[in-house]
Amino acid sequence: MLDGLRGLMGKFFHPIAQFLLKIGVTPDAVTIAGTIAVVTTALWAFPTGHLAVGSLVIGLFVFTDSLDGTMARLSGKAGPWGAFLDSTLDRLADAAIFVGLAAYFLNASNASLHTAGAIAAILCLVLGLLVSYARARAEGLGLDGNVGIAERPERLLISLLAACIAGFSSIDGILVGALYFLAAVSLITLVQRIMHVRRQVLHNTTEQD
């Protein structure tokens, strides 16, 4: 869904990437710095109730996620290591976001939302990791697992936008509802990937027979 926007951002960051490379900044440094910024912000801003600020800052760094990839391509260093590092640190950043949101609900004054919000955030964390794992495991077996209605950009957009709106409006129910919706579409995406891999395996088995 957001592939077109990702390509547009790659073009937008082209001059920035060139400048950073010129002054000696490496793609790995940008990847690591961005992850540290997201993790630090998520684990400070969300638990302390700064939903709007936290989501906007994290959104800024997520928005620039393609910068390291652009730098790698321009420097001729794009390859397995960069892809591995970026993917691994993406999981860390995602985990920090949902842990931070779970902590926010556990610290919230509205007791009726404590359990519901925390469970929703944990479900999003677990299902998001499973969605990513399903694709990685499929590709490790030489199969395609890149299908589904809610990939990482969509999941981040839903969670951060809902957190931002909840922060400005002080209506936590908006965030709780959005997180349960996100958990549902993540589960659907996981099932889609499982069935997609199963069809490939059955097709390959039929061809061998």
PDB file of N, CA and C in Angstrom, residues 121-164:
ATOM      1  N   ALA A 121      -1.852  -3.757  23.084  1.00  0.00           N
ATOM      2  CA  ALA A 121      -0.480  -3.436  22.696  1.00  0.00           C
ATOM      3  C   ALA A 121       0.383  -4.695  22.614  1.00  0.00           C
ATOM      4  N   ILE A 122       0.208  -5.598  23.576  1.00  0.00           N
ATOM      5  CA  ILE A 122       0.982  -6.845  23.577  1.00  0.00           C
ATOM      6  C   ILE A 122       0.602  -7.715  22.387  1.00  0.00           C
ATOM      7  N   LEU A 123      -0.695  -7.772  22.067  1.00  0.00           N
ATOM      8  CA  LEU A 123      -1.132  -8.536  20.899  1.00  0.00           C
ATOM      9  C   LEU A 123      -0.510  -7.981  19.616  1.00  0.00           C
ATOM     10  N   CYS A 124      -0.475  -6.671  19.504  1.00  0.00           N
ATOM     11  CA  CYS A 124       0.145  -6.045  18.324  1.00  0.00           C
ATOM     12  C   CYS A 124       1.627  -6.384  18.236  1.00  0.00           C
ATOM     13  N   LEU A 125       2.296  -6.382  19.380  1.00  0.00           N
ATOM     14  CA  LEU A 125       3.720  -6.713  19.422  1.00  0.00           C
ATOM     15  C   LEU A 125       3.955  -8.144  18.954  1.00  0.00           C
ATOM     16  N   VAL A 126       3.234  -9.088  19.554  1.00  0.00           N
ATOM     17  CA  VAL A 126       3.441 -10.506  19.241  1.00  0.00           C
ATOM     18  C   VAL A 126       3.063 -10.818  17.800  1.00  0.00           C
ATOM     19  N   LEU A 127       1.899 -10.347  17.381  1.00  0.00           N
ATOM     20  CA  LEU A 127       1.443 -10.648  16.024  1.00  0.00           C
ATOM     21  C   LEU A 127       2.321  -9.965  14.976  1.00  0.00           C
ATOM     22  N   GLY A 128       2.792  -8.758  15.273  1.00  0.00           N
ATOM     23  CA  GLY A 128       3.683  -8.077  14.351  1.00  0.00           C
ATOM     24  C   GLY A 128       4.986  -8.835  14.152  1.00  0.00           C
ATOM     25  N   LEU A 129       5.523  -9.347  15.253  1.00  0.00           N
ATOM     26  CA  LEU A 129       6.750 -10.132  15.163  1.00  0.00           C
ATOM     27  C   LEU A 129       6.521 -11.430  14.389  1.00  0.00           C
ATOM     28  N   LEU A 130       5.351 -12.051  14.599  1.00  0.00           N
ATOM     29  CA  LEU A 130       5.044 -13.290  13.879  1.00  0.00           C
ATOM     30  C   LEU A 130       4.872 -13.038  12.381  1.00  0.00           C
ATOM     31  N   VAL A 131       4.266 -11.915  12.038  1.00  0.00           N
ATOM     32  CA  VAL A 131       4.112 -11.565  10.621  1.00  0.00           C
ATOM     33  C   VAL A 131       5.488 -11.433   9.963  1.00  0.00           C
ATOM     34  N   SER A 132       6.398 -10.735  10.636  1.00  0.00           N
ATOM     35  CA  SER A 132       7.750 -10.562  10.098  1.00  0.00           C
ATOM     36  C   SER A 132       8.502 -11.890  10.056  1.00  0.00           C
ATOM     37  N   TYR A 133       8.328 -12.697  11.106  1.00  0.00           N
ATOM     38  CA  TYR A 133       9.010 -13.995  11.150  1.00  0.00           C
ATOM     39  C   TYR A 133       8.528 -14.908  10.021  1.00  0.00           C
ATOM     40  N   ALA A 134       7.224 -14.889   9.758  1.00  0.00           N
ATOM     41  CA  ALA A 134       6.669 -15.754   8.716  1.00  0.00           C
ATOM     42  C   ALA A 134       7.317 -15.456   7.372  1.00  0.00           C
ATOM     43  N   ARG A 135       7.486 -14.163   7.078  1.00  0.00           N
ATOM     44  CA  ARG A 135       8.123 -13.801   5.808  1.00  0.00           C
ATOM     45  C   ARG A 135       9.587 -14.224   5.800  1.00  0.00           C
ATOM     46  N   ALA A 136      10.305 -13.950   6.901  1.00  0.00           N
ATOM     47  CA  ALA A 136      11.726 -14.295   6.955  1.00  0.00           C
ATOM     48  C   ALA A 136      11.938 -15.804   6.849  1.00  0.00           C
ATOM     49  N   ARG A 137      11.095 -16.569   7.535  1.00  0.00           N
ATOM     50  CA  ARG A 137      11.229 -18.028   7.497  1.00  0.00           C
ATOM     51  C   ARG A 137      10.926 -18.570   6.109  1.00  0.00           C
ATOM     52  N   ALA A 138       9.899 -17.998   5.461  1.00  0.00           N
ATOM     53  CA  ALA A 138       9.550 -18.432   4.106  1.00  0.00           C
ATOM     54  C   ALA A 138      10.706 -18.165   3.147  1.00  0.00           C
ATOM     55  N   GLU A 139      11.264 -16.957   3.238  1.00  0.00           N
ATOM     56  CA  GLU A 139      12.366 -16.604   2.347  1.00  0.00           C
ATOM     57  C   GLU A 139      13.597 -17.445   2.640  1.00  0.00           C
ATOM     58  N   GLY A 140      13.785 -17.838   3.915  1.00  0.00           N
ATOM     59  CA  GLY A 140      14.899 -18.714   4.267  1.00  0.00           C
ATOM     60  C   GLY A 140      14.756 -20.099   3.656  1.00  0.00           C
ATOM     61  N   LEU A 141      13.522 -20.472   3.355  1.00  0.00           N
ATOM     62  CA  LEU A 141      13.253 -21.768   2.723  1.00  0.00           C
ATOM     63  C   LEU A 141      13.156 -21.649   1.202  1.00  0.00           C
ATOM     64  N   GLY A 142      13.461 -20.466   0.682  1.00  0.00           N
ATOM     65  CA  GLY A 142      13.414 -20.261  -0.755  1.00  0.00           C
ATOM     66  C   GLY A 142      12.013 -20.014  -1.285  1.00  0.00           C
ATOM     67  N   LEU A 143      11.097 -19.591  -0.412  1.00  0.00           N
ATOM     68  CA  LEU A 143       9.717 -19.333  -0.799  1.00  0.00           C
ATOM     69  C   LEU A 143       9.401 -17.847  -0.647  1.00  0.00           C
ATOM     70  N   ASP A 144       8.265 -17.446  -1.171  1.00  0.00           N
ATOM     71  CA  ASP A 144       7.843 -16.052  -1.075  1.00  0.00           C
ATOM     72  C   ASP A 144       6.844 -15.899   0.075  1.00  0.00           C
ATOM     73  N   GLY A 145       7.109 -14.944   0.969  1.00  0.00           N
ATOM     74  CA  GLY A 145       6.189 -14.698   2.071  1.00  0.00           C
ATOM     75  C   GLY A 145       5.738 -13.259   2.137  1.00  0.00           C
ATOM     76  N   ASN A 146       5.973 -12.510   1.076  1.00  0.00           N
ATOM     77  CA  ASN A 146       5.690 -11.073   1.081  1.00  0.00           C
ATOM     78  C   ASN A 146       4.285 -10.789   0.572  1.00  0.00           C
ATOM     79  N   VAL A 147       3.277 -11.173   1.361  1.00  0.00           N
ATOM     80  CA  VAL A 147       1.881 -10.900   1.037  1.00  0.00           C
ATOM     81  C   VAL A 147       1.179 -10.428   2.306  1.00  0.00           C
ATOM     82  N   GLY A 148      -0.044  -9.951   2.145  1.00  0.00           N
ATOM     83  CA  GLY A 148      -0.827  -9.566   3.318  1.00  0.00           C
ATOM     84  C   GLY A 148      -1.310  -8.131   3.269  1.00  0.00           C
ATOM     85  N   ILE A 149      -2.358  -7.852   4.021  1.00  0.00           N
ATOM     86  CA  ILE A 149      -2.998  -6.537   3.980  1.00  0.00           C
ATOM     87  C   ILE A 149      -2.312  -5.517   4.879  1.00  0.00           C
ATOM     88  N   ALA A 150      -1.492  -5.979   5.819  1.00  0.00           N
ATOM     89  CA  ALA A 150      -0.883  -5.030   6.765  1.00  0.00           C
ATOM     90  C   ALA A 150       0.586  -5.359   6.982  1.00  0.00           C
ATOM     91  N   GLU A 151       1.448  -4.777   6.149  1.00  0.00           N
ATOM     92  CA  GLU A 151       2.886  -4.933   6.340  1.00  0.00           C
ATOM     93  C   GLU A 151       3.372  -3.889   7.333  1.00  0.00           C
ATOM     94  N   ARG A 152       4.666  -3.841   7.588  1.00  0.00           N
ATOM     95  CA  ARG A 152       5.189  -2.976   8.644  1.00  0.00           C
ATOM     96  C   ARG A 152       4.804  -1.501   8.486  1.00  0.00           C
ATOM     97  N   PRO A 153       4.944  -0.900   7.309  1.00  0.00           N
ATOM     98  CA  PRO A 153       4.581   0.520   7.194  1.00  0.00           C
ATOM     99  C   PRO A 153       3.130   0.798   7.591  1.00  0.00           C
ATOM    100  N   GLU A 154       2.218  -0.081   7.157  1.00  0.00           N
ATOM    101  CA  GLU A 154       0.814   0.100   7.511  1.00  0.00           C
ATOM    102  C   GLU A 154       0.593  -0.061   9.013  1.00  0.00           C
ATOM    103  N   ARG A 155       1.270  -1.027   9.608  1.00  0.00           N
ATOM    104  CA  ARG A 155       1.098  -1.250  11.051  1.00  0.00           C
ATOM    105  C   ARG A 155       1.607  -0.050  11.851  1.00  0.00           C
ATOM    106  N   LEU A 156       2.731   0.497  11.434  1.00  0.00           N
ATOM    107  CA  LEU A 156       3.271   1.667  12.126  1.00  0.00           C
ATOM    108  C   LEU A 156       2.380   2.882  11.929  1.00  0.00           C
ATOM    109  N   LEU A 157       1.863   3.054  10.721  1.00  0.00           N
ATOM    110  CA  LEU A 157       0.993   4.194  10.441  1.00  0.00           C
ATOM    111  C   LEU A 157      -0.240   4.163  11.335  1.00  0.00           C
ATOM    112  N   ILE A 158      -0.870   3.002  11.451  1.00  0.00           N
ATOM    113  CA  ILE A 158      -2.071   2.879  12.279  1.00  0.00           C
ATOM    114  C   ILE A 158      -1.768   3.177  13.741  1.00  0.00           C
ATOM    115  N   SER A 159      -0.717   2.566  14.266  1.00  0.00           N
ATOM    116  CA  SER A 159      -0.416   2.719  15.696  1.00  0.00           C
ATOM    117  C   SER A 159       0.026   4.135  16.041  1.00  0.00           C
ATOM    118  N   LEU A 160       0.884   4.725  15.236  1.00  0.00           N
ATOM    119  CA  LEU A 160       1.394   6.065  15.538  1.00  0.00           C
ATOM    120  C   LEU A 160       0.336   7.144  15.317  1.00  0.00           C
ATOM    121  N   LEU A 161      -0.462   6.991  14.271  1.00  0.00           N
ATOM    122  CA  LEU A 161      -1.522   7.965  14.024  1.00  0.00           C
ATOM    123  C   LEU A 161      -2.552   7.934  15.152  1.00  0.00           C
ATOM    124  N   ALA A 162      -2.911   6.730  15.586  1.00  0.00           N
ATOM    125  CA  ALA A 162      -3.877   6.606  16.683  1.00  0.00           C
ATOM    126  C   ALA A 162      -3.313   7.175  17.978  1.00  0.00           C
ATOM    127  N   ALA A 163      -2.027   6.926  18.234  1.00  0.00           N
ATOM    128  CA  ALA A 163      -1.398   7.464  19.446  1.00  0.00           C
ATOM    129  C   ALA A 163      -1.362   8.984  19.408  1.00  0.00           C
ATOM    130  N   CYS A 164      -1.085   9.526  18.240  1.00  0.00           N
ATOM    131  CA  CYS A 164      -1.031  10.982  18.092  1.00  0.00           C
ATOM    132  C   CYS A 164      -2.406  11.598  18.339  1.00  0.00           C
TER     133      CYS A 164
END
